[in-house]
Amino acid sequence: MSLPRYPEYRDSGVEWLGAVPAHWAVKRFKWLIERNDGGVWGDDPDGNGDTIVLRSTDQTVDGQWRLDEPASRKLSESERRGVTLEIGDLLVTKSSGSALHIGKTTLVDEQVAKLGACYSNFMQRFRLNDEFLPKLAWYVMNNELARRQFDLASNSTTGLANLNGTMISEILMPVPSALEQAVITAFLDREIAKIDALIAEQEKLIALLAEKRQATISHAVTRGLNPDAPMKDSGVPWLGEVPAHWDMKRVKDCGCEIVDCKNRTPELHDNGDYFVVRTSCVKDGKFNPEPGYRTDEANFIEWTAKGKPRARDVLFTREAPTGEACLAPEGLDFCLGQRMMYIRPPEQVLLSEFLLYSIYGGLARERISEKSKGSTVGHLRIGEVGELPLLLPPLVEQHGLVEFVRDELAKIESLEVASGRAIALLKERRSALIAAAVTGQIDVRGTLQCEDESTEDMSA
């Protein structure tokens, strides 16, 4: 889409904002609001006249509502009266454990207003005056235009990523005429809806690829690649038949060495020579070094006293989360952090990579899910890991299956990367379009006329 610029611009006097249309104003947010209120938290609910109190967790990072499990609290009548939300209110997170969430802003719509909800003391409510449209303010405040100012105000004033009502009210806002505000808002609603629909399509594709990944692994480790192979009943109702020449084994029956780690974590030494693999380094069959850290030789020796992990061992998380696994990386001296273990299969019986796929598909995954069910923090002891069942093909067939799965997963990952890249570009486009429209870098006034003419043509 190519849109014209305004005929005339002037210097806004704000370095990061630059030039704005000559007839626009630039104002502090405080001159555009009639209410600026902190929230309340109240007392524990008792089931009698409790009030929904919205929290930062009820907002997404991009300013949408996520009202899956809103909190109920006991508020006095005066507390409730002072902070009950109305249509058009803006709710800003001013304090959070994550700097990413500071400043995220939601707009109270009819659905939220019907809840009769209030909001927590970690949030700030802004009710605008007639000079500025709430929906346009929502676009600005969830864009880098406001987020950059939030970051500067919070960090330079307190040294911490926290805001207050005064800081938020001091941000600068470009202010077009009332008619232009309506046109800009309508334009953004229409164009952003198109972009969001494209993002949703890519996210759906990623979800389908994840399902395909799981199905590919599960089929390989429970059915094999030969559709004509003789089959036998597995004795497991949900699994059905399996190749007749495959054996059903437990991990420990295959001669695997299983070594658990200590119940505490090695000390951090920034310049240490040895890497510490944490549970967060292991997810979806892949190793990610970023969450790990370094330790010194003394800790390394202590934490490898039971056994020293080596390349191509299967690293396994026994808790928080339970049942994630990956192959240990090549060329890295490392020990395992808390809640980690390694499994070393005899390669003449069971390939490490086939064991890894078996953990993510079929019998072993079902057992891991059963053990974790009904527990907020799933946990597997070393004996339970040894009891995990798997189907064991002949070694030569394992090689073929591993090669097949590896190739198929590489194709899926390539598509996932492409979709992720598309989503990132669409989000960049979304942010840039909002910034351009609300700062007057594009003139969208003609788009409303074009839309009206198109509607007339269709009705004719």
mmCIF file with all atom_site columns, C-alpha atoms in Angstrom, residues 29-141:
data_model
loop_
_atom_site.group_PDB
_atom_site.id
_atom_site.type_symbol
_atom_site.label_atom_id
_atom_site.label_alt_id
_atom_site.label_comp_id
_atom_site.label_asym_id
_atom_site.label_entity_id
_atom_site.label_seq_id
_atom_site.pdbx_PDB_ins_code
_atom_site.Cartn_x
_atom_site.Cartn_y
_atom_site.Cartn_z
_atom_site.occupancy
_atom_site.B_iso_or_equiv
_atom_site.pdbx_formal_charge
_atom_site.auth_seq_id
_atom_site.auth_comp_id
_atom_site.auth_asym_id
_atom_site.auth_atom_id
_atom_site.pdbx_PDB_model_num
ATOM 1   C CA . PHE A 1 29  ? -0.903  12.766  27.760 1.00 0.00 ? 29  PHE A CA 1
ATOM 2   C CA . LYS A 1 30  ? -2.056  14.458  30.990 1.00 0.00 ? 30  LYS A CA 1
ATOM 3   C CA . TRP A 1 31  ? -3.829  17.159  28.949 1.00 0.00 ? 31  TRP A CA 1
ATOM 4   C CA . LEU A 1 32  ? -5.896  14.494  27.196 1.00 0.00 ? 32  LEU A CA 1
ATOM 5   C CA . ILE A 1 33  ? -7.226  12.650  30.259 1.00 0.00 ? 33  ILE A CA 1
ATOM 6   C CA . GLU A 1 34  ? -9.869  13.407  32.849 1.00 0.00 ? 34  GLU A CA 1
ATOM 7   C CA . ARG A 1 35  ? -9.054  10.563  35.275 1.00 0.00 ? 35  ARG A CA 1
ATOM 8   C CA . ASN A 1 36  ? -5.747  9.004   36.303 1.00 0.00 ? 36  ASN A CA 1
ATOM 9   C CA . ASP A 1 37  ? -6.332  6.385   39.015 1.00 0.00 ? 37  ASP A CA 1
ATOM 10  C CA . GLY A 1 38  ? -4.369  3.637   40.735 1.00 0.00 ? 38  GLY A CA 1
ATOM 11  C CA . GLY A 1 39  ? -6.002  0.292   41.491 1.00 0.00 ? 39  GLY A CA 1
ATOM 12  C CA . VAL A 1 40  ? -6.878  -1.808  44.536 1.00 0.00 ? 40  VAL A CA 1
ATOM 13  C CA . TRP A 1 41  ? -6.372  -5.411  45.571 1.00 0.00 ? 41  TRP A CA 1
ATOM 14  C CA . GLY A 1 42  ? -8.752  -5.782  48.509 1.00 0.00 ? 42  GLY A CA 1
ATOM 15  C CA . ASP A 1 43  ? -9.068  -8.903  50.654 1.00 0.00 ? 43  ASP A CA 1
ATOM 16  C CA . ASP A 1 44  ? -9.399  -12.615 50.034 1.00 0.00 ? 44  ASP A CA 1
ATOM 17  C CA . PRO A 1 45  ? -12.749 -13.567 48.453 1.00 0.00 ? 45  PRO A CA 1
ATOM 18  C CA . ASP A 1 46  ? -15.436 -15.327 50.478 1.00 0.00 ? 46  ASP A CA 1
ATOM 19  C CA . GLY A 1 47  ? -17.885 -16.136 47.676 1.00 0.00 ? 47  GLY A CA 1
ATOM 20  C CA . ASN A 1 48  ? -20.373 -13.502 48.772 1.00 0.00 ? 48  ASN A CA 1
ATOM 21  C CA . GLY A 1 49  ? -20.494 -10.402 46.567 1.00 0.00 ? 49  GLY A CA 1
ATOM 22  C CA . ASP A 1 50  ? -16.872 -10.735 45.371 1.00 0.00 ? 50  ASP A CA 1
ATOM 23  C CA . THR A 1 51  ? -15.576 -8.489  42.576 1.00 0.00 ? 51  THR A CA 1
ATOM 24  C CA . ILE A 1 52  ? -13.435 -9.391  39.580 1.00 0.00 ? 52  ILE A CA 1
ATOM 25  C CA . VAL A 1 53  ? -10.114 -7.559  39.843 1.00 0.00 ? 53  VAL A CA 1
ATOM 26  C CA . LEU A 1 54  ? -8.127  -7.548  36.616 1.00 0.00 ? 54  LEU A CA 1
ATOM 27  C CA . ARG A 1 55  ? -4.361  -8.022  36.732 1.00 0.00 ? 55  ARG A CA 1
ATOM 28  C CA . SER A 1 56  ? -1.394  -7.693  34.424 1.00 0.00 ? 56  SER A CA 1
ATOM 29  C CA . THR A 1 57  ? -1.699  -11.416 33.634 1.00 0.00 ? 57  THR A CA 1
ATOM 30  C CA . ASP A 1 58  ? -5.100  -10.695 32.084 1.00 0.00 ? 58  ASP A CA 1
ATOM 31  C CA . GLN A 1 59  ? -3.356  -8.622  29.391 1.00 0.00 ? 59  GLN A CA 1
ATOM 32  C CA . THR A 1 60  ? -1.177  -9.835  26.537 1.00 0.00 ? 60  THR A CA 1
ATOM 33  C CA . VAL A 1 61  ? 2.058   -8.070  25.638 1.00 0.00 ? 61  VAL A CA 1
ATOM 34  C CA . ASP A 1 62  ? 0.414   -6.541  22.581 1.00 0.00 ? 62  ASP A CA 1
ATOM 35  C CA . GLY A 1 63  ? -2.507  -5.072  24.543 1.00 0.00 ? 63  GLY A CA 1
ATOM 36  C CA . GLN A 1 64  ? -5.223  -7.702  24.098 1.00 0.00 ? 64  GLN A CA 1
ATOM 37  C CA . TRP A 1 65  ? -7.413  -9.188  26.828 1.00 0.00 ? 65  TRP A CA 1
ATOM 38  C CA . ARG A 1 66  ? -6.817  -12.760 28.027 1.00 0.00 ? 66  ARG A CA 1
ATOM 39  C CA . LEU A 1 67  ? -9.583  -13.333 30.562 1.00 0.00 ? 67  LEU A CA 1
ATOM 40  C CA . ASP A 1 68  ? -9.214  -17.088 31.125 1.00 0.00 ? 68  ASP A CA 1
ATOM 41  C CA . GLU A 1 69  ? -9.124  -17.002 34.926 1.00 0.00 ? 69  GLU A CA 1
ATOM 42  C CA . PRO A 1 70  ? -9.713  -13.478 36.262 1.00 0.00 ? 70  PRO A CA 1
ATOM 43  C CA . ALA A 1 71  ? -9.212  -13.070 40.004 1.00 0.00 ? 71  ALA A CA 1
ATOM 44  C CA . SER A 1 72  ? -12.077 -12.432 42.432 1.00 0.00 ? 72  SER A CA 1
ATOM 45  C CA . ARG A 1 73  ? -11.454 -10.241 45.485 1.00 0.00 ? 73  ARG A CA 1
ATOM 46  C CA . LYS A 1 74  ? -13.413 -8.775  48.368 1.00 0.00 ? 74  LYS A CA 1
ATOM 47  C CA . LEU A 1 75  ? -13.695 -4.980  47.955 1.00 0.00 ? 75  LEU A CA 1
ATOM 48  C CA . SER A 1 76  ? -15.523 -2.423  50.025 1.00 0.00 ? 76  SER A CA 1
ATOM 49  C CA . GLU A 1 77  ? -18.260 -0.400  48.344 1.00 0.00 ? 77  GLU A CA 1
ATOM 50  C CA . SER A 1 78  ? -16.077 2.715   48.261 1.00 0.00 ? 78  SER A CA 1
ATOM 51  C CA . GLU A 1 79  ? -13.147 0.798   46.744 1.00 0.00 ? 79  GLU A CA 1
ATOM 52  C CA . ARG A 1 80  ? -15.362 -0.721  44.075 1.00 0.00 ? 80  ARG A CA 1
ATOM 53  C CA . ARG A 1 81  ? -17.050 2.573   43.240 1.00 0.00 ? 81  ARG A CA 1
ATOM 54  C CA . GLY A 1 82  ? -13.723 4.337   42.737 1.00 0.00 ? 82  GLY A CA 1
ATOM 55  C CA . VAL A 1 83  ? -12.123 1.839   40.364 1.00 0.00 ? 83  VAL A CA 1
ATOM 56  C CA . THR A 1 84  ? -14.944 0.162   38.434 1.00 0.00 ? 84  THR A CA 1
ATOM 57  C CA . LEU A 1 85  ? -14.020 0.081   34.751 1.00 0.00 ? 85  LEU A CA 1
ATOM 58  C CA . GLU A 1 86  ? -16.124 1.680   32.020 1.00 0.00 ? 86  GLU A CA 1
ATOM 59  C CA . ILE A 1 87  ? -16.132 1.376   28.232 1.00 0.00 ? 87  ILE A CA 1
ATOM 60  C CA . GLY A 1 88  ? -13.250 3.409   26.811 1.00 0.00 ? 88  GLY A CA 1
ATOM 61  C CA . ASP A 1 89  ? -11.014 3.220   29.884 1.00 0.00 ? 89  ASP A CA 1
ATOM 62  C CA . LEU A 1 90  ? -7.335  2.454   29.239 1.00 0.00 ? 90  LEU A CA 1
ATOM 63  C CA . LEU A 1 91  ? -5.643  0.102   31.680 1.00 0.00 ? 91  LEU A CA 1
ATOM 64  C CA . VAL A 1 92  ? -1.834  0.266   31.851 1.00 0.00 ? 92  VAL A CA 1
ATOM 65  C CA . THR A 1 93  ? 0.496   -2.178  33.611 1.00 0.00 ? 93  THR A CA 1
ATOM 66  C CA . LYS A 1 94  ? 2.882   -0.083  35.686 1.00 0.00 ? 94  LYS A CA 1
ATOM 67  C CA . SER A 1 95  ? 4.659   -2.820  37.659 1.00 0.00 ? 95  SER A CA 1
ATOM 68  C CA . SER A 1 96  ? 5.605   -6.350  36.630 1.00 0.00 ? 96  SER A CA 1
ATOM 69  C CA . GLY A 1 97  ? 8.288   -8.963  37.136 1.00 0.00 ? 97  GLY A CA 1
ATOM 70  C CA . SER A 1 98  ? 9.115   -8.621  33.434 1.00 0.00 ? 98  SER A CA 1
ATOM 71  C CA . ALA A 1 99  ? 10.198  -5.359  31.824 1.00 0.00 ? 99  ALA A CA 1
ATOM 72  C CA . LEU A 1 100 ? 8.555   -6.610  28.615 1.00 0.00 ? 100 LEU A CA 1
ATOM 73  C CA . HIS A 1 101 ? 5.136   -6.203  30.253 1.00 0.00 ? 101 HIS A CA 1
ATOM 74  C CA . ILE A 1 102 ? 5.664   -2.709  31.650 1.00 0.00 ? 102 ILE A CA 1
ATOM 75  C CA . GLY A 1 103 ? 3.422   -0.242  29.816 1.00 0.00 ? 103 GLY A CA 1
ATOM 76  C CA . LYS A 1 104 ? 1.209   -2.759  28.011 1.00 0.00 ? 104 LYS A CA 1
ATOM 77  C CA . THR A 1 105 ? -2.234  -1.209  27.644 1.00 0.00 ? 105 THR A CA 1
ATOM 78  C CA . THR A 1 106 ? -5.704  -2.676  27.198 1.00 0.00 ? 106 THR A CA 1
ATOM 79  C CA . LEU A 1 107 ? -8.884  -0.891  26.163 1.00 0.00 ? 107 LEU A CA 1
ATOM 80  C CA . VAL A 1 108 ? -12.067 -1.622  28.103 1.00 0.00 ? 108 VAL A CA 1
ATOM 81  C CA . ASP A 1 109 ? -14.751 -2.724  25.647 1.00 0.00 ? 109 ASP A CA 1
ATOM 82  C CA . GLU A 1 110 ? -18.392 -3.635  26.201 1.00 0.00 ? 110 GLU A CA 1
ATOM 83  C CA . GLN A 1 111 ? -17.590 -7.245  27.113 1.00 0.00 ? 111 GLN A CA 1
ATOM 84  C CA . VAL A 1 112 ? -15.130 -6.245  29.849 1.00 0.00 ? 112 VAL A CA 1
ATOM 85  C CA . ALA A 1 113 ? -17.363 -3.466  31.139 1.00 0.00 ? 113 ALA A CA 1
ATOM 86  C CA . LYS A 1 114 ? -20.216 -5.964  31.601 1.00 0.00 ? 114 LYS A CA 1
ATOM 87  C CA . LEU A 1 115 ? -18.082 -7.830  34.144 1.00 0.00 ? 115 LEU A CA 1
ATOM 88  C CA . GLY A 1 116 ? -18.311 -4.889  36.543 1.00 0.00 ? 116 GLY A CA 1
ATOM 89  C CA . ALA A 1 117 ? -14.582 -5.421  37.016 1.00 0.00 ? 117 ALA A CA 1
ATOM 90  C CA . CYS A 1 118 ? -12.046 -3.358  38.909 1.00 0.00 ? 118 CYS A CA 1
ATOM 91  C CA . TYR A 1 119 ? -8.248  -3.518  38.565 1.00 0.00 ? 119 TYR A CA 1
ATOM 92  C CA . SER A 1 120 ? -5.224  -4.260  40.738 1.00 0.00 ? 120 SER A CA 1
ATOM 93  C CA . ASN A 1 121 ? -2.808  -1.857  42.382 1.00 0.00 ? 121 ASN A CA 1
ATOM 94  C CA . PHE A 1 122 ? -0.110  -2.826  39.855 1.00 0.00 ? 122 PHE A CA 1
ATOM 95  C CA . MET A 1 123 ? -2.151  -1.099  37.153 1.00 0.00 ? 123 MET A CA 1
ATOM 96  C CA . GLN A 1 124 ? -3.225  2.458   36.299 1.00 0.00 ? 124 GLN A CA 1
ATOM 97  C CA . ARG A 1 125 ? -6.552  3.473   34.776 1.00 0.00 ? 125 ARG A CA 1
ATOM 98  C CA . PHE A 1 126 ? -6.832  6.427   32.376 1.00 0.00 ? 126 PHE A CA 1
ATOM 99  C CA . ARG A 1 127 ? -10.151 7.888   31.269 1.00 0.00 ? 127 ARG A CA 1
ATOM 100 C CA . LEU A 1 128 ? -9.760  10.293  28.374 1.00 0.00 ? 128 LEU A CA 1
ATOM 101 C CA . ASN A 1 129 ? -11.502 13.587  27.773 1.00 0.00 ? 129 ASN A CA 1
ATOM 102 C CA . ASP A 1 130 ? -13.312 14.442  24.543 1.00 0.00 ? 130 ASP A CA 1
ATOM 103 C CA . GLU A 1 131 ? -10.135 15.656  22.833 1.00 0.00 ? 131 GLU A CA 1
ATOM 104 C CA . PHE A 1 132 ? -8.707  12.210  22.063 1.00 0.00 ? 132 PHE A CA 1
ATOM 105 C CA . LEU A 1 133 ? -10.254 8.906   20.990 1.00 0.00 ? 133 LEU A CA 1
ATOM 106 C CA . PRO A 1 134 ? -9.512  6.007   23.399 1.00 0.00 ? 134 PRO A CA 1
ATOM 107 C CA . LYS A 1 135 ? -8.963  3.525   20.540 1.00 0.00 ? 135 LYS A CA 1
ATOM 108 C CA . LEU A 1 136 ? -6.378  5.803   18.905 1.00 0.00 ? 136 LEU A CA 1
ATOM 109 C CA . ALA A 1 137 ? -4.643  6.241   22.261 1.00 0.00 ? 137 ALA A CA 1
ATOM 110 C CA . TRP A 1 138 ? -4.603  2.425   22.582 1.00 0.00 ? 138 TRP A CA 1
ATOM 111 C CA . TYR A 1 139 ? -2.793  2.182   19.239 1.00 0.00 ? 139 TYR A CA 1
ATOM 112 C CA . VAL A 1 140 ? -0.213  4.754   20.330 1.00 0.00 ? 140 VAL A CA 1
ATOM 113 C CA . MET A 1 141 ? 0.397   3.246   23.772 1.00 0.00 ? 141 MET A CA 1
#
